[in-house]
Amino acid sequence: MKRRLLCVLVTVCLLMFSLQVVVLAADAPAKLPNVVILATGGTIAGSGATTTTTVGYTAATMPVDNLINGVPELKNVANVTGEQISQIASENMTNKVWLKLAKRVSELLASDNVDGIVITHGTDTIEETAYFLNLVVKSDKPVVVVGAMRPPTAMSADGAMNLYNSVILAGSKEAVGKGVLVCMNDVINGARDVTKTNTALLDTFRAPELGYLGYMQDSKPHFYKESTRRHTTNSEFDVTNMTELPRVDIVYGYENNTRVGLDAFVAAGAKGIVHAGVGDGSLFTEVKEGLIDAQKKGVVIVRSSRVGNGIIARNGEANDDQLHFVASDTLNAQKARILLMLALTKTSDPTEIQRMFWEY
Ligand code: DGL
């Protein structure tokens, strides 16, 4: 009898202790994600002479610690640390910075102590850096690229909220596996389709016809779709041990055009040429002759369009099969250039490269 009583007593004590642990665990604050901010420059780190200066300011003046300290709310949503990768206006972005950034992103994301990365960046070429990383980062963890259209010194500056939302997004489970994202002005864009659509407005980043992937609202991400194209861990491209990227130039289509610029790029050693054609990637006769000559010298030719939306149809405005040209699908010229640069690290076969443009 005594033994049975003792067993009951021990069981009750164990149950009470377990209950206490459960209650304590439920009350414990949720573990915050570890997010690293890699700063490259841009307006988000810029400064203007007055609170009304929204043009004619200086980009890339503020170090990453100032960006973090300027948004104290960050510590409520993540454990944030920062590194300065570069301090440039993004019109000056280079392959050298890209390769340094890609290497650092991959190193950090390989650590169990890092849950996501935010990259602060000038808005002029944010879409290019985001797409490049979308094709080379070997992790499912969130990578979010963010900028600002007004410097922190301006009234109603957008950088602080953009950074706050981007850190939340980079630390979120919802963003895992979505590819590289661009998060500004409360919207979430995918790296493949986002482009800058206005020189100055806060809502400049859109995917004009293919649309946003979701919104940021009330400190939470809300996704409604995701990219159907290959990216990050499903990408065949790897720049880990690369110190340079193949040269690819863009020639622009317009009325009364000439092949002079194209010939100069080929003479300078371009391995690939993207043609931003009129309409559905149409070619001015003299330029078409220049592209045919370039292709015969081994330069890979991609037909894109200056229009910005829609599919550039293969064998539509040119006999791509016969000329061994590649059609860029829906990638605009600046995005097609990036995919072609990476494609050329694998092959110069136009058929194989066309496969890549259908898949990425
Ligand atoms: N110079 C531009 C750049 O760094 C400023 C624009 C911006 O960052 O919003 O991209």
JSON list of N, CA and C in Angstrom, two decimals, residues 259 262-263 283-294:
[
{"chain": "A", "resi": 259, "resn": "ARG", "atom": "N", "xyz": [25.55, 49.21, -87.46]},
{"chain": "A", "resi": 259, "resn": "ARG", "atom": "CA", "xyz": [26.25, 48.11, -86.80]},
{"chain": "A", "resi": 259, "resn": "ARG", "atom": "C", "xyz": [27.56, 48.58, -86.14]},
{"chain": "A", "resi": 262, "resn": "LEU", "atom": "N", "xyz": [27.93, 47.61, -82.43]},
{"chain": "A", "resi": 262, "resn": "LEU", "atom": "CA", "xyz": [28.03, 46.15, -82.35]},
{"chain": "A", "resi": 262, "resn": "LEU", "atom": "C", "xyz": [29.43, 45.68, -82.73]},
{"chain": "A", "resi": 263, "resn": "ASP", "atom": "N", "xyz": [29.92, 46.18, -83.85]},
{"chain": "A", "resi": 263, "resn": "ASP", "atom": "CA", "xyz": [31.25, 45.77, -84.32]},
{"chain": "A", "resi": 263, "resn": "ASP", "atom": "C", "xyz": [32.33, 46.15, -83.30]},
{"chain": "A", "resi": 283, "resn": "LEU", "atom": "N", "xyz": [15.14, 43.20, -86.01]},
{"chain": "A", "resi": 283, "resn": "LEU", "atom": "CA", "xyz": [16.52, 43.62, -86.27]},
{"chain": "A", "resi": 283, "resn": "LEU", "atom": "C", "xyz": [16.59, 44.55, -87.47]},
{"chain": "A", "resi": 284, "resn": "PHE", "atom": "N", "xyz": [17.25, 45.69, -87.33]},
{"chain": "A", "resi": 284, "resn": "PHE", "atom": "CA", "xyz": [17.54, 46.59, -88.46]},
{"chain": "A", "resi": 284, "resn": "PHE", "atom": "C", "xyz": [18.50, 45.84, -89.39]},
{"chain": "A", "resi": 285, "resn": "THR", "atom": "N", "xyz": [18.28, 45.88, -90.70]},
{"chain": "A", "resi": 285, "resn": "THR", "atom": "CA", "xyz": [19.02, 45.04, -91.64]},
{"chain": "A", "resi": 285, "resn": "THR", "atom": "C", "xyz": [20.53, 45.07, -91.42]},
{"chain": "A", "resi": 286, "resn": "GLU", "atom": "N", "xyz": [21.10, 46.29, -91.32]},
{"chain": "A", "resi": 286, "resn": "GLU", "atom": "CA", "xyz": [22.56, 46.39, -91.17]},
{"chain": "A", "resi": 286, "resn": "GLU", "atom": "C", "xyz": [23.02, 45.76, -89.86]},
{"chain": "A", "resi": 287, "resn": "VAL", "atom": "N", "xyz": [22.22, 45.90, -88.81]},
{"chain": "A", "resi": 287, "resn": "VAL", "atom": "CA", "xyz": [22.57, 45.32, -87.51]},
{"chain": "A", "resi": 287, "resn": "VAL", "atom": "C", "xyz": [22.48, 43.80, -87.59]},
{"chain": "A", "resi": 288, "resn": "LYS", "atom": "N", "xyz": [21.46, 43.32, -88.31]},
{"chain": "A", "resi": 288, "resn": "LYS", "atom": "CA", "xyz": [21.30, 41.86, -88.47]},
{"chain": "A", "resi": 288, "resn": "LYS", "atom": "C", "xyz": [22.54, 41.27, -89.15]},
{"chain": "A", "resi": 289, "resn": "GLU", "atom": "N", "xyz": [23.03, 41.99, -90.18]},
{"chain": "A", "resi": 289, "resn": "GLU", "atom": "CA", "xyz": [24.24, 41.52, -90.87]},
{"chain": "A", "resi": 289, "resn": "GLU", "atom": "C", "xyz": [25.43, 41.47, -89.89]},
{"chain": "A", "resi": 290, "resn": "GLY", "atom": "N", "xyz": [25.49, 42.49, -89.03]},
{"chain": "A", "resi": 290, "resn": "GLY", "atom": "CA", "xyz": [26.59, 42.51, -88.04]},
{"chain": "A", "resi": 290, "resn": "GLY", "atom": "C", "xyz": [26.47, 41.36, -87.06]},
{"chain": "A", "resi": 291, "resn": "LEU", "atom": "N", "xyz": [25.23, 41.04, -86.66]},
{"chain": "A", "resi": 291, "resn": "LEU", "atom": "CA", "xyz": [25.01, 39.94, -85.70]},
{"chain": "A", "resi": 291, "resn": "LEU", "atom": "C", "xyz": [25.37, 38.59, -86.34]},
{"chain": "A", "resi": 292, "resn": "ILE", "atom": "N", "xyz": [25.03, 38.45, -87.62]},
{"chain": "A", "resi": 292, "resn": "ILE", "atom": "CA", "xyz": [25.36, 37.21, -88.34]},
{"chain": "A", "resi": 292, "resn": "ILE", "atom": "C", "xyz": [26.89, 37.05, -88.43]},
{"chain": "A", "resi": 293, "resn": "ASP", "atom": "N", "xyz": [27.58, 38.15, -88.76]},
{"chain": "A", "resi": 293, "resn": "ASP", "atom": "CA", "xyz": [29.06, 38.09, -88.82]},
{"chain": "A", "resi": 293, "resn": "ASP", "atom": "C", "xyz": [29.64, 37.74, -87.44]},
{"chain": "A", "resi": 294, "resn": "ALA", "atom": "N", "xyz": [29.05, 38.33, -86.39]},
{"chain": "A", "resi": 294, "resn": "ALA", "atom": "CA", "xyz": [29.56, 38.07, -85.03]},
{"chain": "A", "resi": 294, "resn": "ALA", "atom": "C", "xyz": [29.35, 36.60, -84.66]}
]
